[in-house]
CSV table of C-alpha atoms in Angstrom, one decimal:
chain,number,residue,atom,x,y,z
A,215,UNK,CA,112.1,33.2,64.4
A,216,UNK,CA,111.4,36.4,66.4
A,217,UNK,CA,107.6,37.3,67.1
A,218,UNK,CA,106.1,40.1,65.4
A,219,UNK,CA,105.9,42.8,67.5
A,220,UNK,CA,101.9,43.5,68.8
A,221,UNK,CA,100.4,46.7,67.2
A,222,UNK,CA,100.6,49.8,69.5
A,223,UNK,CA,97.3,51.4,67.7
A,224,UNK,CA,93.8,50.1,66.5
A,225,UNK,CA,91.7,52.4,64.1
A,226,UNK,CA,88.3,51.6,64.4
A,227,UNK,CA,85.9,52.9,61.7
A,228,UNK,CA,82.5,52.0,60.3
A,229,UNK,CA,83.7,52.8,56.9
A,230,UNK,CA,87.2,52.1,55.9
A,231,UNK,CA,88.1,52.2,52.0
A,232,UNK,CA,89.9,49.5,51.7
A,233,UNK,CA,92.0,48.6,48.7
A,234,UNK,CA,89.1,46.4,47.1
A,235,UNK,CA,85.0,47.1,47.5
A,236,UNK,CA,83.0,49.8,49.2
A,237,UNK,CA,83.7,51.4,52.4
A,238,UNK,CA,83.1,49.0,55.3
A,239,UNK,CA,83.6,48.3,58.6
A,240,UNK,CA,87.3,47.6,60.3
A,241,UNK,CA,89.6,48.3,62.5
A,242,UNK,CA,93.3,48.9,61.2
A,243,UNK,CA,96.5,47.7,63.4
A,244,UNK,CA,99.5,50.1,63.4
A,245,UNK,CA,103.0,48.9,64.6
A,246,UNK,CA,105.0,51.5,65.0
A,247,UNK,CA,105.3,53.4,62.0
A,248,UNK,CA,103.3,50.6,59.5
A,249,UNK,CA,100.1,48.9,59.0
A,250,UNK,CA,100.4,45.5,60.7
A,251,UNK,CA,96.7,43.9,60.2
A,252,UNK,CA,93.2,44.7,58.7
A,253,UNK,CA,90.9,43.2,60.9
A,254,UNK,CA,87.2,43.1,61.6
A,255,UNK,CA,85.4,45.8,63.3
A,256,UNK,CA,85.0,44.7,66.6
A,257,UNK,CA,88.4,42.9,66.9
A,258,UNK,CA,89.7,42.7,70.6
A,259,UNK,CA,92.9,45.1,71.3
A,260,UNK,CA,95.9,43.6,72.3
A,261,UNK,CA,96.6,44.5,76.2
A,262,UNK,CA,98.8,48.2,75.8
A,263,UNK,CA,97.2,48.9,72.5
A,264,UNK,CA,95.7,52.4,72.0
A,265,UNK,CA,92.6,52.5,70.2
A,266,UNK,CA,91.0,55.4,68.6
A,267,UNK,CA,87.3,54.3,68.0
A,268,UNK,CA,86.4,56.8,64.8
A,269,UNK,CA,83.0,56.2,64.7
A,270,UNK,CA,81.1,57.0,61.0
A,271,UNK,CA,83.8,59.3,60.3
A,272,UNK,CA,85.7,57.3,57.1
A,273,UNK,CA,89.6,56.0,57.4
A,274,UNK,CA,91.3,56.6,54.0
A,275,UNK,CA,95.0,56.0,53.1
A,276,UNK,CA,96.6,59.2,53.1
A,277,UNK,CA,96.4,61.2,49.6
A,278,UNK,CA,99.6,61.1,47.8
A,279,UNK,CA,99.7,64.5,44.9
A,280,UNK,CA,102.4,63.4,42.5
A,281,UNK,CA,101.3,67.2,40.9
A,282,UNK,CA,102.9,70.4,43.2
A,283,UNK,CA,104.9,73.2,42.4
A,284,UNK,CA,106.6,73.5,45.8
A,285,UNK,CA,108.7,76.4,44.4
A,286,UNK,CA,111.5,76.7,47.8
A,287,UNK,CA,114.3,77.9,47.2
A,288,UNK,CA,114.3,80.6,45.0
A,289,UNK,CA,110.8,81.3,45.2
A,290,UNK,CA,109.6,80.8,48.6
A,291,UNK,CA,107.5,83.7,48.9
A,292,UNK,CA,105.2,82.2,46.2
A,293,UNK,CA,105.2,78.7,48.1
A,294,UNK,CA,107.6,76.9,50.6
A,295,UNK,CA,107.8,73.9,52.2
A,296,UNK,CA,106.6,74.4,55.2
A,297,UNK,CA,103.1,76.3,53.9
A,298,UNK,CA,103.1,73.7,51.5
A,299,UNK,CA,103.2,70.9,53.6
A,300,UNK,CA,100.6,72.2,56.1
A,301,UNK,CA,98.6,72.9,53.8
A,302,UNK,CA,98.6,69.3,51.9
A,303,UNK,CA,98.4,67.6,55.8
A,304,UNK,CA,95.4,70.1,56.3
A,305,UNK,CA,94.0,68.3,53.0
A,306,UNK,CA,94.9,64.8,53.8
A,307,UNK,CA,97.7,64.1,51.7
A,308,UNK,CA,100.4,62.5,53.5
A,309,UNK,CA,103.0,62.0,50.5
A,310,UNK,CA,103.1,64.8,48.3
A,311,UNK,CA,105.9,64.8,44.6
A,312,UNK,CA,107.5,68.0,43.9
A,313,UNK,CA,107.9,69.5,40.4
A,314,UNK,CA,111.4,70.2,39.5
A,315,UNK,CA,110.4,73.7,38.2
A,316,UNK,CA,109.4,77.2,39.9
A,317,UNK,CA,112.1,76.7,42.1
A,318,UNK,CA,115.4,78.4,41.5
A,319,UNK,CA,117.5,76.9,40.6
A,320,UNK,CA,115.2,73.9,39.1
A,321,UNK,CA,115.7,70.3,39.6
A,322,UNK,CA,117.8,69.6,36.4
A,323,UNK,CA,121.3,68.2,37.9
A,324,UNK,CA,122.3,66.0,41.0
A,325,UNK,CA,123.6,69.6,42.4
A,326,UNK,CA,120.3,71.0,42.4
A,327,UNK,CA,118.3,68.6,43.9
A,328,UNK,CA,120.7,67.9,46.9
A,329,UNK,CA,120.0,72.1,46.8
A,330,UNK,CA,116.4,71.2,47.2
A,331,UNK,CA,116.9,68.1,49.8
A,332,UNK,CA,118.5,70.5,52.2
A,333,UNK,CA,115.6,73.1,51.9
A,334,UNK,CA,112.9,70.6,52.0
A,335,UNK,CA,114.3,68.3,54.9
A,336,UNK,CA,113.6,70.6,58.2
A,337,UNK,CA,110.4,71.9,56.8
A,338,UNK,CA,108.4,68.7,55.8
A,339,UNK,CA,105.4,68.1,57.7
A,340,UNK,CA,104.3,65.2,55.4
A,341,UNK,CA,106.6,62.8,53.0
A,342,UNK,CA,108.0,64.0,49.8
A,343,UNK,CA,109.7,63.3,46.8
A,344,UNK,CA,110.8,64.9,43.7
A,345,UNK,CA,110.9,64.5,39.6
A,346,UNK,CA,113.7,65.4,37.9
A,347,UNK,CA,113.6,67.9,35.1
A,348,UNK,CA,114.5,67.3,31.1
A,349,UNK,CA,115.0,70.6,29.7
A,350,UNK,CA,117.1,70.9,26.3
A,351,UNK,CA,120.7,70.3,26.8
A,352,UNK,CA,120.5,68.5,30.4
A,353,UNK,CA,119.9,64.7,28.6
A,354,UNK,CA,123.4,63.7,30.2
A,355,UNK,CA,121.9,64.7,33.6
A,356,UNK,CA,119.0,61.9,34.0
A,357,UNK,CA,120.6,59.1,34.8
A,358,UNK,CA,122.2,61.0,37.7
A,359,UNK,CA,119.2,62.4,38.6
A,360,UNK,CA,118.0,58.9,38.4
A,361,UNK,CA,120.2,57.1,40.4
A,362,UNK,CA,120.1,59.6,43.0
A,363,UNK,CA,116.4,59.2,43.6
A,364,UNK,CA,114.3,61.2,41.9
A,365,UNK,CA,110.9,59.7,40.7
A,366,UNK,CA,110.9,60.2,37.2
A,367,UNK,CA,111.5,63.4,34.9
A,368,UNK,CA,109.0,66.3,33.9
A,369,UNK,CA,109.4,68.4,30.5
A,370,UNK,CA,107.0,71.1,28.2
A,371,UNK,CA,106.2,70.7,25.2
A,372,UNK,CA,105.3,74.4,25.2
A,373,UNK,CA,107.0,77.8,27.3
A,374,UNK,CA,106.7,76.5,30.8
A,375,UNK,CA,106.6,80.7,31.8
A,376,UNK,CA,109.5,80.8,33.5
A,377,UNK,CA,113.0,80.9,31.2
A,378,UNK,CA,114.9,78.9,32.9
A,379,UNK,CA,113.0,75.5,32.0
A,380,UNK,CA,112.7,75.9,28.4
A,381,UNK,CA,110.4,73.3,26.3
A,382,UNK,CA,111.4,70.6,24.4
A,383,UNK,CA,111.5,70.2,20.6
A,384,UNK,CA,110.5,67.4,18.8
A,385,UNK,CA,114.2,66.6,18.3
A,386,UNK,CA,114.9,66.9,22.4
A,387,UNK,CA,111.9,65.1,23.3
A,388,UNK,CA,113.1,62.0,21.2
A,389,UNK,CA,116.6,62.6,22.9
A,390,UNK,CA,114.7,62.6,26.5
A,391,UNK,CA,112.7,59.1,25.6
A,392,UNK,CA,116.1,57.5,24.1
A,393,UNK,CA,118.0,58.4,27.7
A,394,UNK,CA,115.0,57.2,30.0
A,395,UNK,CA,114.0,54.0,28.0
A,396,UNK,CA,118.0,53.1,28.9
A,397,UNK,CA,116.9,52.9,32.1
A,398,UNK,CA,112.8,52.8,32.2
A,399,UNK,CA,112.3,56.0,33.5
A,400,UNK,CA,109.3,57.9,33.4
A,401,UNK,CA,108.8,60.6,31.4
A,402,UNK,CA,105.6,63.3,32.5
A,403,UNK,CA,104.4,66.1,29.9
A,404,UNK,CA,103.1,69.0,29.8
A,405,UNK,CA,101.5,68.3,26.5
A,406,UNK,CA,100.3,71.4,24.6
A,407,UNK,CA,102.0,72.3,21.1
A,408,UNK,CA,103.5,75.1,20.6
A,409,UNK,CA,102.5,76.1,17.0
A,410,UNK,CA,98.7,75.5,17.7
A,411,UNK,CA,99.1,78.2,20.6
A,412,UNK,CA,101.1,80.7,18.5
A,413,UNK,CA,97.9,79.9,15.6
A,414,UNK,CA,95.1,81.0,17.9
A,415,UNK,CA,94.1,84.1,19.0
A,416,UNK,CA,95.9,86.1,21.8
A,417,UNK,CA,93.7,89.1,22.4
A,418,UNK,CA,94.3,89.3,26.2
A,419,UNK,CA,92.6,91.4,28.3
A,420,UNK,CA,89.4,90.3,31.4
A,421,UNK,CA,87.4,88.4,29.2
A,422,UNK,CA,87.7,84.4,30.2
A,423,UNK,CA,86.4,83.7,26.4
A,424,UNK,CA,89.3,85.1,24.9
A,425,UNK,CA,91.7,83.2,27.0
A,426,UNK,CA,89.9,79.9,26.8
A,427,UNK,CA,90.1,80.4,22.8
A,428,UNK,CA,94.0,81.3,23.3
A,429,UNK,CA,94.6,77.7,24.5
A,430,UNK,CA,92.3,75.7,22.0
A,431,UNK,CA,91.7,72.1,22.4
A,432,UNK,CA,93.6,71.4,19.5
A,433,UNK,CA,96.9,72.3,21.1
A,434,UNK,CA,96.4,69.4,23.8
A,435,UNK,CA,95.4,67.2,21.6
A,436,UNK,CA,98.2,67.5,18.6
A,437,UNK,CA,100.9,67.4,21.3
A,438,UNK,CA,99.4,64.3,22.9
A,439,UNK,CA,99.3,62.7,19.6
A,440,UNK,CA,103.2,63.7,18.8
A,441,UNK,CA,103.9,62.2,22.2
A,442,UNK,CA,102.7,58.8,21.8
A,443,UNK,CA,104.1,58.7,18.0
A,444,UNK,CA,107.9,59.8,19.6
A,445,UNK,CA,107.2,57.4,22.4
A,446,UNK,CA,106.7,54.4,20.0
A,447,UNK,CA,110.1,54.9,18.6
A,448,UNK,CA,111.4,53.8,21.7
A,449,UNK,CA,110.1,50.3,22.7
A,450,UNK,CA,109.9,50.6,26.6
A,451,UNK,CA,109.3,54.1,27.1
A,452,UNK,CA,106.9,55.1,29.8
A,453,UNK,CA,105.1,58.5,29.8
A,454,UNK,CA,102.8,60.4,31.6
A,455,UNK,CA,100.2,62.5,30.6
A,456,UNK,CA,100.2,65.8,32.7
A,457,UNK,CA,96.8,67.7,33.1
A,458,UNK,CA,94.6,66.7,30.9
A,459,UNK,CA,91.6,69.2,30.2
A,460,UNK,CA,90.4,68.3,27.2
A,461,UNK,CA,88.3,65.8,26.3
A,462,UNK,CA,89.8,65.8,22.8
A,463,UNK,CA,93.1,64.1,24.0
A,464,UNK,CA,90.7,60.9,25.2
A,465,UNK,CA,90.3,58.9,22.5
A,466,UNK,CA,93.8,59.2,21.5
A,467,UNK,CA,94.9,57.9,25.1
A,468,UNK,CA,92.7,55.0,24.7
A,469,UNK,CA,93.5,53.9,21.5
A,470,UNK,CA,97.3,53.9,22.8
A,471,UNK,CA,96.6,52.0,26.5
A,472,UNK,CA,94.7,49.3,24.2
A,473,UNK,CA,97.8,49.1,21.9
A,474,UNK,CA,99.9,48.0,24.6
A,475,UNK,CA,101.8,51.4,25.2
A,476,UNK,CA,103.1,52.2,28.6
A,477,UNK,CA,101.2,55.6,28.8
A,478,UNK,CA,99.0,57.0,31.8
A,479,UNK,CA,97.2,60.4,32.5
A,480,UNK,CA,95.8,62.6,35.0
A,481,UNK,CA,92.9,65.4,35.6
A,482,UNK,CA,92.8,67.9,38.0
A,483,UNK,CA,90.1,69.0,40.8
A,484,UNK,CA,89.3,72.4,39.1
A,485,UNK,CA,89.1,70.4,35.8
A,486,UNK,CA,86.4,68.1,37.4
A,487,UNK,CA,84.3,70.4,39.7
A,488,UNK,CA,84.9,74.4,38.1
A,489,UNK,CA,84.0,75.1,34.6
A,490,UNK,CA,84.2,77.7,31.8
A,491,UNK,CA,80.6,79.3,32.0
A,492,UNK,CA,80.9,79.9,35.8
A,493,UNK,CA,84.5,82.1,35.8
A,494,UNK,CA,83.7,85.6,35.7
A,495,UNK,CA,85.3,88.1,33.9
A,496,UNK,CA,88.6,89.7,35.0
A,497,UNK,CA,89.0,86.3,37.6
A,498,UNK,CA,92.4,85.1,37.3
A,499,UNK,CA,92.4,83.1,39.7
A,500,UNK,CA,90.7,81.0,37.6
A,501,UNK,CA,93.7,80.9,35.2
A,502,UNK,CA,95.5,77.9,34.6
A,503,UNK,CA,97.1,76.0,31.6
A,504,UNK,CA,95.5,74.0,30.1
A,505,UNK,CA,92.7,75.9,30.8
A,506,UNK,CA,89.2,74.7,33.1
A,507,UNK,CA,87.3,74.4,29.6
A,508,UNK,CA,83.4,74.1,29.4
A,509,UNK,CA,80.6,71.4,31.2
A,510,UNK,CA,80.0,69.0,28.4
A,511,UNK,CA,84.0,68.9,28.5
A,512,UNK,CA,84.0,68.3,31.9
A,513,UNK,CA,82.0,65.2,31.7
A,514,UNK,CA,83.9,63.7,29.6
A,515,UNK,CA,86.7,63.4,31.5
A,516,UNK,CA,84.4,62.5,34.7
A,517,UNK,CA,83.4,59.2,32.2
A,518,UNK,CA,87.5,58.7,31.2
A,519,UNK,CA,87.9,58.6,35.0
A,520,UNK,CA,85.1,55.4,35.3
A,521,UNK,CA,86.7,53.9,32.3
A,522,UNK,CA,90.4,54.1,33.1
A,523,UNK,CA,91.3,56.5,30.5
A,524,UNK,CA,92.2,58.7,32.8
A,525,UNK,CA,94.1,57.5,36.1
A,526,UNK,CA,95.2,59.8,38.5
A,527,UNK,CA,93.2,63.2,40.5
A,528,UNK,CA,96.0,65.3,41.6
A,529,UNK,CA,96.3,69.3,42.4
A,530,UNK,CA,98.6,70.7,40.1
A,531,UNK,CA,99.1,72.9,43.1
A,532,UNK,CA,100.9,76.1,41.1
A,533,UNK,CA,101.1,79.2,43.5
A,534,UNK,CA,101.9,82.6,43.5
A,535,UNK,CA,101.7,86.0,45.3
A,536,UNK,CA,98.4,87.8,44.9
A,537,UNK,CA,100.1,90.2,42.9
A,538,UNK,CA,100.8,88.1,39.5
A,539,UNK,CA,97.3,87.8,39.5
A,540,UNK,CA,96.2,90.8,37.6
A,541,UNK,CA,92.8,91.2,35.7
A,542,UNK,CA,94.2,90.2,32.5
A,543,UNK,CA,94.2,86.6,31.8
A,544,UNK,CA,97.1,86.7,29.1
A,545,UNK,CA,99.8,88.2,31.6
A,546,UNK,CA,98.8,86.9,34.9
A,547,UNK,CA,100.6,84.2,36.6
A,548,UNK,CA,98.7,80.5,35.6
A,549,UNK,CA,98.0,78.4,38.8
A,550,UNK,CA,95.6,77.1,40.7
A,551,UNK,CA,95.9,76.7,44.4
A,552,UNK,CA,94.0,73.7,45.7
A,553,UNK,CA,96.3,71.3,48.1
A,554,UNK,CA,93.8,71.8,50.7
A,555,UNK,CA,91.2,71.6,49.0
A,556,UNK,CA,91.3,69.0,46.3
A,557,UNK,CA,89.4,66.0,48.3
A,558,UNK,CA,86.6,67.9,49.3
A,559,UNK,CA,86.2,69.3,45.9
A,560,UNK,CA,86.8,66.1,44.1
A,561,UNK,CA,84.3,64.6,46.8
A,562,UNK,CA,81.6,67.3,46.2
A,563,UNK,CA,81.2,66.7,42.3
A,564,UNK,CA,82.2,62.9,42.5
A,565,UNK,CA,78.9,62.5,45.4
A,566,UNK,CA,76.8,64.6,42.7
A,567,UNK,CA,77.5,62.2,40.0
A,568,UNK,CA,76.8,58.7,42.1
A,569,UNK,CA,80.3,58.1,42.0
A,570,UNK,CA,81.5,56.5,45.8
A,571,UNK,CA,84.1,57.9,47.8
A,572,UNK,CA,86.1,54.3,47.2
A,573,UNK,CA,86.4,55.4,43.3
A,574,UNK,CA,87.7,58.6,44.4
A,575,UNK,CA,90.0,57.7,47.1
A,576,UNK,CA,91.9,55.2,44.3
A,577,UNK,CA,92.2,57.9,42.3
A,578,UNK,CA,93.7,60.4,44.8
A,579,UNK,CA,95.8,57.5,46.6
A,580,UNK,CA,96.3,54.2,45.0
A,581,UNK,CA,97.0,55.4,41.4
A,582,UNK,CA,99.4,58.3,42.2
A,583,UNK,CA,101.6,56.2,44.2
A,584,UNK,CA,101.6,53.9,41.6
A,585,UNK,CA,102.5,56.3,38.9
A,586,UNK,CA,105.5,57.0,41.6
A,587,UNK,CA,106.3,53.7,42.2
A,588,UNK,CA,105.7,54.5,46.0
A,589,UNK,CA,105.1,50.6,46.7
A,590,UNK,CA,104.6,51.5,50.6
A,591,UNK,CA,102.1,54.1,50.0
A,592,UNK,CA,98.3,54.3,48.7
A,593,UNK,CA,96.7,51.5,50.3
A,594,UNK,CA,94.8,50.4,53.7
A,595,UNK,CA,96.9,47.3,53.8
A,596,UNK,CA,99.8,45.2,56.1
A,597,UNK,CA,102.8,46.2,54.8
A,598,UNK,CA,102.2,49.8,53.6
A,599,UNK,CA,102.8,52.9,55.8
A,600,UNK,CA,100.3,53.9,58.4
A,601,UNK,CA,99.4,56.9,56.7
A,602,UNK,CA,95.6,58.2,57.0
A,603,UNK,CA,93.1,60.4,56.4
A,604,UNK,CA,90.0,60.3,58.7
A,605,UNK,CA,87.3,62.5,56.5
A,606,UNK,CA,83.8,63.1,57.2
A,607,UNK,CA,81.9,62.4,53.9
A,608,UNK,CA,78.3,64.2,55.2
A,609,UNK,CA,80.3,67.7,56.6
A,610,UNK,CA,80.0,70.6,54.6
A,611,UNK,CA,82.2,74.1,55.1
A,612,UNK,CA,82.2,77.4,53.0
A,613,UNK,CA,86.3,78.2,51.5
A,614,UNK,CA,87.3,81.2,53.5
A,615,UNK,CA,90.8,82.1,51.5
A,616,UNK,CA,92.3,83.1,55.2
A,617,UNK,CA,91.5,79.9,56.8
A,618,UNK,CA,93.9,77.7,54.3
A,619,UNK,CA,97.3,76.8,55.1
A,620,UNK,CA,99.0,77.6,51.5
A,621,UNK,CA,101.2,81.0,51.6
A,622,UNK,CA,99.6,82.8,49.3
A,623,UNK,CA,95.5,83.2,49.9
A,624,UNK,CA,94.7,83.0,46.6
A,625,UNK,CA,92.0,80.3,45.5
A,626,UNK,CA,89.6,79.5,43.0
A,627,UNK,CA,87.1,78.0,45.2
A,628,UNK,CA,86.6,80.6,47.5
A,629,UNK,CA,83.0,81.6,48.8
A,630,UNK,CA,82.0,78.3,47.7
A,631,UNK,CA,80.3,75.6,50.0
A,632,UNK,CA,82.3,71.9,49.4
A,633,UNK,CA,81.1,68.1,50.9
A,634,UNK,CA,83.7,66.4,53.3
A,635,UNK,CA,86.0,67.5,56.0
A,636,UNK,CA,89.2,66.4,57.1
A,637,UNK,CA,89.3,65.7,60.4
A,638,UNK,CA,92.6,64.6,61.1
A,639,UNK,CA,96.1,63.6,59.0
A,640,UNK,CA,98.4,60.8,60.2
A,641,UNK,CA,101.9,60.0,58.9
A,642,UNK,CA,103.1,56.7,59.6
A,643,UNK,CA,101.3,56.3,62.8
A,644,UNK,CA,101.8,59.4,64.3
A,645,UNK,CA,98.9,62.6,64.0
A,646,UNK,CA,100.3,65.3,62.0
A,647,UNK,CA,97.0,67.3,61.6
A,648,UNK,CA,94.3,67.5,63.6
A,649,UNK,CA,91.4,70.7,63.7
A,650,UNK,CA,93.6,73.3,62.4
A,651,UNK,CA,96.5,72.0,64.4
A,652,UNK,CA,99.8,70.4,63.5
A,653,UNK,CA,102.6,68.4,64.8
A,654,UNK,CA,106.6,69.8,64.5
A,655,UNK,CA,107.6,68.7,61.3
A,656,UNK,CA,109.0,65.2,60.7
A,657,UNK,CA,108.0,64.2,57.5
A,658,UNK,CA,110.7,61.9,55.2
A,659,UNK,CA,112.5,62.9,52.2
A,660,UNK,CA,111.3,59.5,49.5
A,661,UNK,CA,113.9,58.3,47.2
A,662,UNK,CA,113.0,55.8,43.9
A,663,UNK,CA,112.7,52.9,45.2
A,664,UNK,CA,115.5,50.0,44.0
């Protein structure tokens, strides 16, 4: 039997989240690109080893965002790999999923994500993978798509706003579960109904009222409640709750996760930290759908997150350029920005609320490389990539729109002071980010794992 090879790098910090308990102290062994030990603090390094000595700063896994909106090709100028990617390594993510819509053409057949592959695969400064799309007509197309490495398969239940990835019926959306229960893929919704947005009032215009009442809490909640009924026609099938801003939807995921139903969700930073009463008139950068919906709302979902109603935090990072977002909320472009931002602004309200940075990291980390399957991802462990975030909980820093890496500087948070600062990115044992500064490009292209 052949030795295992000594680590070449010891991590040393005071508080390490590790995968169980508080953050404590450790020192992490990295050989070559993976995590070979967890060991105490004050471990001896191996003669040759290099050790980095982090002091209070806190060693996370790196962030994996199974929620961004890439949008390269087609529509690079709203977002593209590269800005992307820096901008995710700038925010400690070190595995990020793309969304198979946005881009042109979307990630619907085999053709079109080797299409994206080839874009994505010079540019990548961190790891990424990709979800297939289910669009009406294309059910033929997932096991392809499948079998060629995507992570799972995205669909709306209402107009996605761009034509070319229409929604799914009722009728489509049972054809969808039928095709991935075949082969226990995922399925991840968009789940507001149609018919309850076409009920409520569309006034448009500045005013956030009348767009929050445009997007009622009725239409998340009837869609999620169609979803889990289509998905219990198909013994097996796995879905995914995208999104979820309403704290209406709750009890309904509950009830199903109790049942036995192979059904998960996820929340977003501006869902968890922004809320209705603060978004000023004519703001639409605000704008997202669902919509960020009022405080008592908000801690709801804060509780679903402690409970396990809810189980992943991740961006829904949905750019554009500056000029989509006009005044009025009914025809400008729906996205929030936030890939560089997400952990400090998860970290800001999560600290006010008495909830520790290990809770949040799970969320952020563990869970969405579950969801993904990423089995080498999430987790301070031996075995799993040496991918890390080094953060400073105590550091505070005021979002100045031209100091974030995304292309378009366009943010919801600006002007506001957020808790915790990334210090540094690393991606399987090599730095990536460090003070504003990044490393040429070598992130991986992930494929489903067999």
């Amino acid at each position: 039997m052949t030795a295992a090879a000594p680590p070449d790098l010891l991590l040393r910090s005071t508080r390490a989240v590790l995968p169980e308990g508080p953050p404590r102290p450790a020192a992490v062994a990295v050989t070559g690109p993976v995590i070979s030990a967890v060991l105490p603090y004050g471990s001896a390094a191996p003669e040759g080893c290099r050790v980095l000595d982090l002091g209070d700063d806190a060693l996370l896994p790196g962030l994996v965002d199974t929620h961004v909106h890439v949008n390269d090709p087609g529509r690079a100028h709203w977002e593209g790999f590269t800005t992307a990617t820096r901008a995710a390594a700038a925010g400690g993510i070190t595995t990020l999923v793309d969304m198979p819509l946005n881009s042109l053409p979307p990630t619907t057949t085999v053709e079109h994500l080797r299409r994206k592959q080839e874009v994505a695969a010079p540019r990548a400064h961190i790891d990424v993978g990709f979800w297939g799309g289910a669009i009406p007509g294309n059910a033929a197309h997932l096991r392809p798509l499948h079998e060629a490495g995507v992570l799972g398969f995205k669909c709306f239940l209402s107009p996605s706003g761009v034509d070319e990835f229409p929604p799914l019926d009722a009728e489509g959306l049972d054809a969808a579960l039928a095709a991935l229960a075949a082969f226990d893929g995922l399925l991840l919704v968009h789940a507001e109904d149609p018919h309850h947005l076409a009920a409520a009032p569309q006034r448009g215009g500045p005013r956030y009222r009348d767009f929050l009442a445009s997007r009622p809490h009725a239409a998340e909640r009837e869609a999620v409640r169609l979803l889990l009924e289509a998905a219990a026609r198909h013994p097996g099938a796995r879905v995914h709750v995208l999104h979820v801003s309403s704290a209406d939807v709750l009890p309904l995921i509950a009830e199903a996760k109790a049942a036995g139903a192979r059904v998960t969700a996820e929340t977003c930073p501006h869902f968890l930290i922004l809320t209705a009463e603060e978004v000023p008139d004519g703001a639409t950068e605000f704008k997202c759908c669902p919509p960020i919906r009022e405080a008592a709302n908000q801690e709801a979902l804060w509780q679903a997150l402690a409970d396990g109603t809810l189980d992943c935090v991740v961006s829904d990072h949905s750019p554009s350029t500056s000029d989509l977002k006009t005044p009025d909320f009914a025809g400008a472009w729906g996205g929030i920005s936030s890939l560089q931002l997400g952990l400090p602004a998860v970290w800001t309200a999560a600290e006010a609320r008495g909830t520790g940075l290990a809770d949040v990291v799970r969320r952020m980390s563990a869970a969405p490389a579950a969801l993904a399957g990423l089995t080498t991802k999430g987790a301070l462990a031996p075995g799993r990539d040496a991918d890390f975030t080094v953060f400073a909980p105590e550091a505070a820093f005021t979002v100045e729109p031209a100091r974030l890496h995304h292309r378009n500087a366009v943010t919801a948070y600006a002007g506001r002071t957020l808790r915790g600062v990334v210090r540094s990115t690393w991606l399987r044992g090599r730095r990536a980010y460090e003070a504003g500064e990044f490393t040429a490009p070598y992130g991986k292209l992930l494929r489903r794992e067999t």
